[in-house]
Coordinates of C-alpha atoms and ligand atoms in Angstrom, one line a residue:
X13 CA 16.1 14.0 -22.0
X14 CA 13.5 11.0 -19.7
X15 CA 14.0 7.2 -20.1
X16 CA 12.1 4.6 -20.1
X17 CA 11.2 1.4 -18.6
X18 CA 8.7 -0.6 -19.3
X19 CA 8.1 -4.1 -17.1
X20 CA 5.7 -6.0 -18.1
X21 CA 4.7 -9.9 -16.7
X22 CA 4.7 -13.1 -18.0
X23 CA 3.6 -16.5 -17.7
X24 CA 1.2 -16.2 -13.4
X25 CA -0.1 -13.8 -12.3
X26 CA 1.2 -12.4 -8.4
X27 CA 5.0 -12.7 -8.8
X28 CA 5.5 -9.9 -7.1
X29 CA 6.3 -7.0 -10.0
X30 CA 4.5 -4.0 -7.4
X31 CA 8.5 -4.6 -5.7
X32 CA 10.7 -5.8 -8.4
X33 CA 9.5 -1.9 -10.0
X34 CA 10.0 -0.4 -6.7
X35 CA 13.2 -2.5 -6.0
X36 CA 14.8 -1.1 -9.1
X37 CA 13.6 2.5 -8.5
X38 CA 15.6 2.2 -5.4
X39 CA 18.3 0.6 -6.9
X40 CA 18.4 3.9 -9.9
X41 CA 17.7 6.4 -6.8
X42 CA 20.8 5.1 -4.8
X43 CA 22.9 5.6 -8.0
X44 CA 21.5 9.6 -7.9
X45 CA 19.7 9.0 -10.6
X46 CA 15.5 10.9 -10.3
X47 CA 13.0 8.5 -11.1
X48 CA 10.0 7.6 -10.7
X49 CA 7.3 5.1 -11.4
X50 CA 3.5 4.6 -12.9
X51 CA 0.8 2.1 -13.0
X52 CA -0.6 1.0 -15.6
X53 CA -4.2 -0.9 -15.2
X54 CA -5.5 -2.3 -18.4
X55 CA -8.6 -2.9 -16.2
X56 CA -12.2 -0.8 -16.6
X57 CA -13.0 1.0 -13.5
X58 CA -11.5 4.5 -13.9
X59 CA -9.7 3.5 -10.5
X60 CA -10.0 1.0 -7.6
X61 CA -12.1 3.4 -5.0
X62 CA -15.2 1.6 -6.7
X63 CA -13.4 -2.8 -5.5
X64 CA -14.2 -4.1 -3.1
X65 CA -10.8 -5.3 -1.3
X66 CA -11.9 -9.0 -1.6
X67 CA -11.9 -7.7 -5.6
X68 CA -8.7 -5.8 -5.2
X69 CA -6.1 -5.7 -2.1
X70 CA -6.0 -1.8 -0.1
X71 CA -7.0 1.4 -2.4
X72 CA -4.0 3.2 -1.7
X73 CA -3.9 7.1 -1.2
X74 CA -1.7 9.5 -2.2
X75 CA -1.3 13.4 -1.2
X76 CA -2.8 14.2 -3.2
X77 CA -6.1 12.6 -2.8
X78 CA -5.7 9.6 -5.6
X79 CA -7.4 6.0 -5.0
X80 CA -5.0 4.3 -6.6
X81 CA -3.1 0.6 -7.1
X82 CA -1.5 0.0 -4.2
X83 CA 1.3 -0.4 -6.4
X84 CA 2.3 2.1 -5.0
X85 CA 2.6 1.8 -1.8
X86 CA 5.9 0.0 -2.3
X87 CA 6.6 2.2 -5.0
X88 CA 6.9 5.4 -2.2
X89 CA 8.5 3.0 0.7
X90 CA 10.6 1.7 -1.4
X91 CA 12.0 4.7 -3.2
X92 CA 10.5 7.4 -0.5
X93 CA 9.2 9.4 -3.7
X94 CA 5.8 11.6 -3.2
X95 CA 3.4 9.5 -5.9
X96 CA 0.2 11.0 -7.6
X97 CA -2.4 10.4 -9.5
X98 CA -0.4 11.2 -12.0
X99 CA 1.2 7.7 -11.1
X100 CA -1.3 5.4 -11.7
X101 CA -3.9 5.6 -14.9
X102 CA -6.0 3.0 -15.4
X103 CA -7.8 1.4 -18.4
X104 CA -11.3 3.6 -17.5
X105 CA -9.2 7.1 -17.1
X106 CA -7.6 6.6 -20.1
X107 CA -11.5 5.4 -22.5
X108 CA -12.7 8.1 -20.5
X109 CA -10.5 11.3 -21.1
X110 CA -10.9 9.8 -24.9
X111 CA -14.5 9.5 -25.0
X112 CA -14.6 13.9 -23.4
X113 CA -13.4 14.7 -25.4
X114 CA -14.8 12.8 -27.9
X115 CA -18.6 14.6 -26.6
X116 CA -16.4 18.2 -27.0
X117 CA -15.8 17.0 -31.0
X118 CA -12.5 17.2 -30.3
X119 CA -11.5 14.7 -32.8
X120 CA -13.0 17.0 -35.1
X121 CA -15.1 14.7 -37.1
X122 CA -12.4 11.1 -37.3
X123 CA -13.3 8.2 -36.5
X124 CA -12.0 7.6 -32.9
X125 CA -10.4 4.0 -32.7
X126 CA -8.2 1.9 -30.5
X127 CA -4.7 3.4 -32.5
X128 CA -4.4 5.6 -32.1
X129 CA -6.5 8.0 -30.5
X130 CA -6.4 5.1 -27.0
X131 CA -3.1 4.1 -27.3
X132 CA -1.6 8.1 -28.2
X133 CA -4.4 9.3 -24.8
X134 CA -2.0 5.6 -23.7
X135 CA 1.3 7.3 -24.0
X136 CA 0.1 11.0 -22.8
X137 CA -1.0 9.7 -19.5
X138 CA 2.8 8.5 -19.3
X139 CA 5.2 11.1 -21.2
X140 CA 3.8 13.6 -18.9
X141 CA 5.5 12.1 -15.9
X142 CA 8.1 12.0 -18.2
X143 CA 8.2 15.5 -18.6
X144 CA 8.1 16.1 -15.1
X145 CA 11.3 18.9 -13.2
X146 CA 13.8 16.4 -13.0
X147 CA 13.2 14.0 -14.0
X148 CA 16.1 10.7 -15.4
X149 CA 13.4 8.2 -15.3
X150 CA 9.3 6.8 -15.8
X151 CA 9.5 3.1 -14.4
X152 CA 5.8 1.5 -15.6
X153 CA 4.4 -1.5 -15.1
X154 CA 2.2 -2.6 -16.8
X155 CA -0.4 -4.0 -14.6
X156 CA -2.4 -8.2 -15.3
X157 CA 0.2 -10.8 -17.2
X158 CA 1.1 -10.5 -21.0
X159 CA -1.1 -12.2 -23.3
X160 CA -4.3 -10.5 -21.7
X161 CA -7.3 -9.1 -23.5
X162 CA -6.9 -5.5 -22.1
X163 CA -3.1 -5.4 -21.8
X164 CA -3.1 -5.3 -25.7
X165 CA -3.4 -1.4 -26.0
X166 CA -1.3 -0.8 -23.2
X167 CA 1.8 -2.7 -24.1
X168 CA 1.0 -1.3 -28.2
X169 CA 1.9 1.7 -26.8
X170 CA 5.0 1.0 -25.5
X171 CA 5.7 -0.4 -28.3
X172 CA 5.0 2.8 -30.5
X173 CA 6.7 5.0 -27.8
X174 CA 10.3 2.9 -27.4
X175 CA 9.7 3.1 -31.2
X176 CA 9.6 7.6 -30.8
X177 CA 12.4 7.5 -28.0
X178 CA 14.6 5.4 -30.4
X179 CA 17.8 2.7 -28.3
X180 CA 19.6 3.3 -25.6
X181 CA 16.3 5.3 -24.2
X182 CA 13.8 3.0 -23.5
X183 CA 13.5 -1.1 -22.7
X184 CA 11.7 -3.4 -21.6
X185 CA 12.2 -5.7 -18.0
X186 CA 10.2 -9.1 -18.0
X187 CA 9.1 -10.8 -14.9
X188 CA 8.8 -13.9 -15.4
X189 CA 8.3 -18.0 -13.5
X190 CA 11.6 -20.6 -14.1
X191 CA 9.0 -23.3 -11.9
X192 CA 10.8 -25.7 -9.8
X193 CA 9.1 -29.5 -11.0
X194 CA 9.4 -32.2 -8.5
X195 CA 8.7 -35.4 -10.6
X196 CA 11.6 -33.9 -12.8
X197 CA 13.8 -32.0 -10.2
X198 CA 14.4 -29.4 -13.0
X199 CA 13.3 -26.1 -13.4
X200 CA 11.9 -25.6 -16.3
X201 CA 12.4 -22.9 -19.0
X202 CA 9.5 -23.1 -21.5
X203 CA 7.1 -21.1 -19.8
X204 CA 9.9 -18.2 -19.5
X205 CA 10.6 -18.4 -23.5
X206 CA 6.9 -18.9 -24.9
X207 CA 5.7 -15.4 -22.2
X208 CA 8.8 -13.2 -24.0
X209 CA 8.1 -14.9 -27.4
X210 CA 3.5 -13.9 -26.4
X211 CA 5.1 -10.5 -25.5
X212 CA 7.7 -10.4 -28.8
X213 CA 4.4 -11.4 -31.3
X214 CA 2.6 -7.7 -30.0
X215 CA 5.9 -6.2 -31.4
X216 CA 8.3 -6.0 -28.0
X217 CA 11.6 -7.7 -27.2
X218 CA 13.0 -8.5 -23.6
X219 CA 16.3 -6.7 -22.3
X220 CA 16.1 -8.0 -19.4
X221 CA 14.5 -10.7 -17.7
X222 CA 13.9 -11.6 -14.3
X223 CA 12.9 -15.2 -13.3
X224 CA 11.0 -16.2 -10.5
X225 CA 12.6 -19.4 -8.7
X226 CA 12.4 -20.9 -5.3
X227 CA 15.8 -22.3 -6.2
X228 CA 18.7 -21.0 -8.1
X229 CA 19.7 -22.1 -10.9
X230 CA 22.9 -23.1 -13.0
X231 CA 25.1 -21.8 -15.4
X232 CA 23.7 -23.8 -18.7
X233 CA 20.8 -23.2 -17.3
X234 CA 21.2 -19.1 -17.6
X235 CA 22.9 -19.6 -20.8
X236 CA 19.3 -21.5 -21.9
X237 CA 16.7 -18.5 -21.5
X238 CA 19.3 -16.2 -22.9
X239 CA 19.9 -17.8 -25.9
X240 CA 16.2 -19.0 -26.6
X241 CA 15.0 -15.3 -25.2
X242 CA 16.7 -13.2 -27.0
X243 CA 18.7 -11.9 -23.7
X244 CA 22.3 -11.4 -23.1
X245 CA 23.4 -13.6 -20.3
X246 CA 24.0 -10.9 -18.3
X247 CA 20.3 -9.8 -18.4
X248 CA 18.4 -13.0 -16.8
X249 CA 18.6 -12.1 -13.5
X250 CA 17.5 -15.4 -10.7
X251 CA 14.5 -13.6 -8.3
X252 CA 15.1 -16.4 -6.1
X253 CA 12.4 -16.1 -3.2
X254 CA 13.9 -14.4 0.1
X255 CA 13.4 -13.8 3.5
X256 CA 11.6 -10.9 3.6
X257 CA 10.7 -8.5 1.2
X258 CA 12.8 -5.4 1.7
X259 CA 16.2 -7.7 1.0
X260 CA 14.3 -8.3 -2.8
X261 CA 16.7 -4.8 -3.9
X262 CA 19.9 -6.5 -2.4
X263 CA 19.4 -9.2 -4.3
X264 CA 18.8 -7.6 -7.3
X265 CA 22.0 -5.5 -6.8
X266 CA 24.1 -8.2 -6.3
X267 CA 23.3 -9.6 -9.7
X268 CA 24.5 -6.0 -11.2
X269 CA 21.1 -5.5 -12.0
X270 CA 21.0 -1.7 -11.8
X271 CA 24.6 -1.2 -14.0
X272 CA 23.0 -3.6 -16.6
X273 CA 20.2 -1.0 -16.8
X274 CA 22.2 1.5 -17.3
X275 CA 24.1 0.5 -19.4
X276 CA 21.2 -0.9 -21.3
X277 CA 20.5 2.9 -21.3
X278 CA 23.7 4.6 -21.8
X279 CA 23.8 6.5 -18.4
X280 CA 27.0 6.4 -16.3
X281 CA 25.6 7.2 -13.0
X282 CA 28.9 5.6 -10.1
X283 CA 28.1 2.1 -8.5
X284 CA 26.7 2.9 -5.5
X285 CA 25.0 0.5 -2.7
X286 CA 22.2 1.4 -1.2
X287 CA 23.8 1.6 1.8
X288 CA 21.4 2.8 4.6
X289 CA 19.0 0.5 3.2
X290 CA 21.0 -2.0 3.8
X291 CA 21.7 -1.0 7.2
X292 CA 18.6 0.2 8.7
X293 CA 15.8 -1.6 7.1
X294 CA 16.9 -5.4 5.3
X295 CA 19.7 -5.7 8.3
X296 CA 17.4 -4.1 11.3
X297 CA 14.5 -6.7 10.2
X298 CA 16.8 -10.3 9.7
X299 CA 17.4 -9.4 13.3
X300 CA 15.3 -8.2 15.4
X301 CA 15.9 -8.1 19.2
X302 CA 12.6 -8.1 20.8
X303 CA 9.2 -10.0 19.6
X304 CA 5.7 -8.1 19.7
X305 CA 2.3 -9.3 19.7
X306 CA -0.9 -7.9 18.0
X307 CA -3.8 -8.2 16.6
X308 CA -5.4 -5.9 13.5
X309 CA -9.2 -6.7 14.2
X310 CA -11.5 -6.5 10.7
X311 CA -13.7 -8.2 8.1
X312 CA -11.0 -8.7 5.3
X313 CA -8.5 -10.6 7.0
X314 CA -8.9 -13.9 5.3
X315 CA -6.9 -11.1 2.0
X316 CA -3.6 -10.8 2.3
X317 CA -3.6 -7.0 1.3
X318 CA -6.4 -5.3 2.4
X319 CA -4.5 -4.0 4.5
X320 CA -1.2 -4.2 3.5
X321 CA 0.2 -1.0 4.3
X322 CA -0.6 -1.2 7.2
X323 CA 0.5 -4.3 8.2
X324 CA 3.6 -2.7 6.5
X325 CA 3.8 -0.1 8.2
X326 CA 3.2 -2.8 12.0
X327 CA 6.7 -4.1 11.3
X328 CA 8.2 -0.5 10.7
X329 CA 7.5 0.4 13.8
X330 CA 9.2 -2.9 14.8
X331 CA 12.1 -2.5 12.8
X332 CA 12.1 1.3 15.1
X333 CA 12.0 -0.9 18.6
X334 CA 14.0 -4.0 16.8
X335 CA 11.6 -6.0 17.6
X336 CA 9.3 -8.4 15.3
X337 CA 6.2 -7.7 15.6
X338 CA 3.3 -11.0 15.3
X339 CA 1.0 -10.5 13.8
X340 CA -1.8 -11.5 14.1
X341 CA -5.0 -11.2 11.6
X342 CA -8.4 -11.8 13.6
X343 CA -11.8 -11.5 12.3
X344 CA -14.2 -9.2 14.4
X345 CA -17.3 -11.6 11.7
X346 CA -15.6 -14.0 14.2
X347 CA -14.8 -12.6 17.5
X348 CA -18.0 -12.8 19.9
X349 CA -18.8 -16.4 18.8
X350 CA -15.2 -16.9 19.7
X351 CA -14.7 -15.1 23.3
X352 CA -12.5 -11.7 22.7
X353 CA -11.2 -13.0 26.8
X354 CA -9.9 -15.5 25.4
X355 CA -9.2 -14.8 21.4
X356 CA -6.8 -11.6 23.1
X357 CA -5.1 -13.2 25.4
X358 CA -1.4 -12.8 24.8
X359 CA -2.5 -10.0 22.9
X360 CA -0.4 -6.9 23.1
X361 CA -1.7 -4.7 21.2
X362 CA -4.9 -4.2 19.4
X363 CA -5.3 -2.4 15.8
X364 CA -8.6 -1.5 14.6
X365 CA -7.8 -0.6 10.7
X366 CA -10.6 1.4 8.1
X367 CA -13.3 -0.1 6.3
X368 CA -17.2 0.6 5.4
X369 CA -19.8 -1.0 5.3
X370 CA -21.8 -2.6 9.1
X371 CA -20.4 -6.2 8.9
X372 CA -18.3 -7.5 11.9
X373 CA -19.1 -3.8 13.7
X374 CA -20.5 -5.9 16.9
X375 CA -16.8 -7.7 17.6
X376 CA -14.8 -4.3 16.5
X377 CA -16.8 -2.6 19.0
X378 CA -16.1 -5.4 22.0
X379 CA -12.3 -6.1 21.0
X380 CA -12.1 -2.4 21.5
X381 CA -13.9 -2.5 25.0
X382 CA -11.6 -5.3 26.0
X383 CA -8.1 -3.0 25.2
X384 CA -9.8 0.3 27.3
X385 CA -10.9 -1.1 30.8
X386 CA -7.7 -4.2 30.6
X387 CA -5.8 -1.6 30.0
X388 CA -3.8 -3.1 26.4
X389 CA -2.9 -0.7 23.5
X390 CA -5.4 0.4 21.2
X391 CA -4.7 1.7 17.1
X392 CA -7.7 3.0 16.5
X393 CA -7.4 4.3 12.1
X394 CA -10.3 6.1 10.5
X395 CA -13.1 3.3 11.5
X396 CA -11.0 2.1 13.6
X397 CA -11.4 6.3 15.2
X398 CA -15.1 5.9 14.8
X399 CA -15.9 2.3 16.3
X400 CA -13.9 4.3 19.6
X401 CA -16.4 7.2 19.3
X402 CA -19.3 4.9 19.4
X403 CA -17.3 2.3 22.6
X404 CA -17.0 5.2 24.1
X405 CA -20.1 7.0 24.1
X406 CA -21.9 3.8 24.3
X407 CA -20.6 1.9 27.8
X408 CA -18.5 5.4 29.6
X409 CA -21.4 8.3 28.3
X410 CA -24.2 6.0 28.3
X411 CA -25.6 6.8 25.2
X412 CA -27.0 3.8 24.4
X413 CA -28.0 3.4 20.7
X414 CA -25.0 5.3 20.0
X415 CA -23.9 4.9 16.2
X416 CA -22.5 6.6 13.0
X417 CA -25.3 7.5 11.0
X418 CA -24.1 5.3 8.5
X419 CA -24.8 2.1 10.2
X420 CA -28.2 3.4 12.0
X421 CA -30.0 6.3 10.2
X422 CA -32.2 6.4 13.2
X423 CA -29.3 6.3 16.0
X424 CA -30.8 8.1 18.7
X425 CA -27.3 9.0 19.5
X426 CA -25.2 10.0 15.3
X427 CA -22.0 10.4 18.1
X428 CA -20.1 10.3 14.0
X429 CA -22.3 11.6 11.5
X430 CA -22.3 12.9 7.8
X431 CA -21.4 16.7 7.2
X432 CA -23.7 19.0 4.9
X433 CA -21.1 19.0 2.0
X434 CA -21.9 15.3 2.1
X435 CA -25.3 15.0 2.6
X436 CA -25.5 15.2 -0.8
X437 CA -23.3 13.1 -2.7
X438 CA -24.5 10.1 -4.7
X439 CA -21.6 9.4 -7.1
X440 CA -19.1 7.0 -5.0
X441 CA -15.9 7.7 -7.1
X442 CA -13.4 9.9 -5.9
X443 CA -16.5 11.3 -3.7
X444 CA -14.9 11.0 0.4
X445 CA -13.0 13.2 2.0
X446 CA -10.1 12.0 -0.1
X447 CA -5.7 12.1 0.2
X448 CA -3.9 15.4 2.3
X449 CA -5.3 17.2 5.4
X450 CA -3.7 19.3 8.3
X451 CA -4.3 18.2 11.4
X452 CA -3.1 20.9 14.8
X453 CA -1.7 18.8 17.5
X454 CA -3.2 19.4 21.2
X455 CA 0.2 19.2 23.0
X456 CA 0.6 17.5 26.0
X457 CA -1.0 14.6 24.1
X458 CA 0.4 11.5 23.7
X459 CA -0.5 11.9 19.7
X460 CA 2.3 15.2 20.1
X461 CA 4.7 13.1 22.4
X462 CA 4.4 10.2 19.4
X463 CA 5.4 13.0 16.9
X464 CA 8.0 15.3 18.0
X465 CA 5.9 18.2 16.5
X466 CA 3.4 20.3 15.9
X467 CA 1.5 19.3 12.9
X468 CA 1.1 16.8 10.9
X469 CA -0.6 16.5 7.3
X470 CA -1.5 13.0 7.4
X471 CA -4.0 10.9 4.8
X472 CA -7.5 11.0 4.0
X473 CA -10.6 9.0 2.9
X474 CA -13.8 8.6 4.4
X475 CA -17.2 10.4 4.3
X476 CA -18.0 10.3 8.3
X477 CA -16.8 12.1 10.9
X478 CA -17.3 13.0 14.6
X479 CA -20.3 14.7 15.9
X480 CA -18.5 17.9 17.0
X481 CA -22.5 18.1 19.1
X482 CA -21.1 15.2 21.1
X483 CA -17.3 16.8 21.7
X484 CA -18.0 19.1 24.9
X485 CA -19.8 15.9 26.9
X486 CA -17.5 13.3 25.3
X487 CA -14.1 15.5 26.8
X488 CA -15.8 15.6 30.2
X489 CA -15.9 12.2 30.6
X490 CA -12.4 11.3 29.7
X491 CA -11.7 11.6 25.9
X492 CA -8.8 13.9 24.8
X493 CA -8.8 15.2 21.3
X494 CA -5.8 15.1 20.3
X495 CA -6.0 16.4 17.2
X496 CA -8.0 19.1 15.0
X497 CA -8.4 19.9 11.3
X498 CA -8.5 23.5 12.0
X499 CA -10.3 25.2 9.8
X500 CA -13.7 22.6 9.3
X501 CA -13.6 21.9 13.3
X502 CA -13.0 18.6 11.9
X503 CA -11.8 16.1 15.3
X504 CA -9.0 13.8 14.0
X505 CA -6.9 12.4 16.5
X506 CA -8.3 10.7 20.1
X507 CA -7.4 9.2 22.8
X508 CA -7.9 8.1 26.9
X509 CA -6.7 9.6 30.0
X510 CA -5.6 7.6 32.0
X511 CA -4.2 4.9 29.7
X512 CA -1.5 3.5 29.0
X513 CA -1.9 3.6 25.5
X514 CA -5.4 4.9 23.6
X515 CA -5.0 6.8 20.6
X516 CA -7.2 7.0 17.1
X517 CA -7.2 9.5 14.3
X518 CA -9.8 9.8 11.2
X519 CA -6.6 9.4 9.1
X520 CA -4.5 7.3 7.4
X521 CA -1.6 7.7 8.7
X522 CA 0.2 3.9 7.5
X523 CA 0.0 5.3 3.8
X524 CA 3.3 8.3 4.9
X525 CA 5.0 5.1 6.5
X526 CA 8.2 4.1 5.6
X527 CA 10.6 1.3 6.5
X528 CA 13.2 3.1 6.7
X529 CA 11.8 7.0 8.0
X530 CA 8.7 4.2 10.5
X531 CA 5.2 7.2 11.3
X532 CA 5.2 7.9 14.2
X533 CA 1.5 6.8 15.6
X534 CA 2.1 3.1 14.7
X535 CA 6.5 3.7 16.9
X536 CA 5.1 5.3 19.6
X537 CA 1.8 1.6 19.1
X538 CA 4.8 -0.6 19.2
X539 CA 6.3 1.5 21.9
X540 CA 3.6 0.8 23.7
X541 CA 3.1 -2.3 23.2
X542 CA 5.6 -4.1 24.8
X543 CA 5.7 -2.2 27.7
X544 CA 2.3 -3.6 28.6
X545 CA 2.7 -5.9 32.0
X546 CA 0.7 -8.2 30.1
X547 CA 3.8 -8.7 27.7
X548 CA 5.5 -9.3 30.3
X549 CA 2.9 -11.7 32.2
X550 CA 3.3 -14.0 29.4
X551 CA 7.0 -13.4 28.9
X552 CA 7.0 -14.9 32.7
X553 CA 3.9 -18.0 31.4
X554 CA 5.9 -18.3 28.6
X555 CA 9.2 -19.1 30.6
X556 CA 7.9 -21.2 33.6
X557 CA 6.9 -23.4 31.2
X558 CA 10.0 -22.8 28.9
Ligands
LIG7 N1 -16.5 3.9 6.6 C1 -16.6 5.4 7.0 C2 -16.0 6.5 6.4 O1 -17.1 5.8 6.0 C3 -14.6 4.5 7.7 C4 -14.0 4.9 6.1 C5 -12.7 4.1 6.4 O2 -12.8 3.2 7.1 N2 -11.3 4.1 5.0 O3 -16.1 7.2 7.1

């Protein structure tokens, strides 16, 4: 019978619940268990696909085309498991399905209520994952903080499920904060006591506490937390700040968290450290031999998480090359005011990520022009690729006013446009080209060299496409179509002849990159950036001034 680990958060948000769940997932996987993870989001949106990145951070995309919470990215990166639509459930989705059933008359005249109808639907979503082939443990993370009104139906569903599966088959892990109060020179346990008390009011007893703290605490503090919160002392784990998030699983394992969990769930699995992770991820991340400076030019750069998977994938490319990646986040709207050449000085590679809407496009076009003309490695992703096409059309093919019809419906050269099947689409939710598609690679291109294959699967999230009416003209001018989706004859990858490394993809490779399995294109991009003469110039300059 599959077991359940429910993870809740207390005191404040942003304590790193997603990373904690992903880390526990990795540890249990290393012990030989088949783990899956699920994020329960208490908001009413059916999925985060319609939310602004300023609100929600990145929208993560799965192979099966779910527009999902970015925590699924942590789950995939840490555990290597492939997430699906079922791994992220929102209150909106739960209500949508209950209301649909009600309209169909499925409730046979009953009054439809939060308990039992909404809670039953939540339980169904959780147990559906557990019923998957061979799953030993479902780690189920509840978004938000205990005490939030909208989280209540989820916690009630968990309370019921715990009771149904019985002792030894489910446990609660609570992530909390133990703040350091400078004036008193003390770590304070009261917020944790309150938060655990709040959980208890709802009928849930925390079994394990992950205490986020900036200072390690003494045995007496541990004892106090254990006693007042009703948990065993060895189940009070110190989640100290680490140098690199990829260290978190090792920090937990050192404190025996995996042993404690297995004991509480009556499971016996041989002790096994995540050795591969330690050697190939953490040690590499902490001991880089080189440094490379890259720019991400986008419009959501102030938001910590808007390009989460891009930043992670760049780091992975760095891990593969033993290089520390210094990412300069450049606001594409500001770029023109500051001057492109000035702002991109010392930059060894430019990446333009995905995005929507016209704001900031001109800055992106100028950054691309600079990278193309100066031979600086360039990586365009989704909107980044579309911008590369617009820039090339305007400045190389002399198509004045070339644009995407997303930004200029009357452009004389619609080099990026909607496919017919997208033209009638009005609904915003889940209506883009989403999820994994096969991309056939053209031999002897940079992409084929990077992948070392002739066919790959990559994830999509976009509406607009390269307009094939301009393909011949652009190819004659030096653009190389290095990857296509053959069934629809859609351009998936582009590069430029005669440029050290200029690659742009319509798909989002960042979603498939793992720290222990860096994505080939990110690896090749970082490798190219490390070789730029530009880089050598900036290095010798540093050497001189030293
Ligand atoms: N806005 C563009 C489109 O819909 C690009 C989307 C993206 O970058 N994810 O095609």
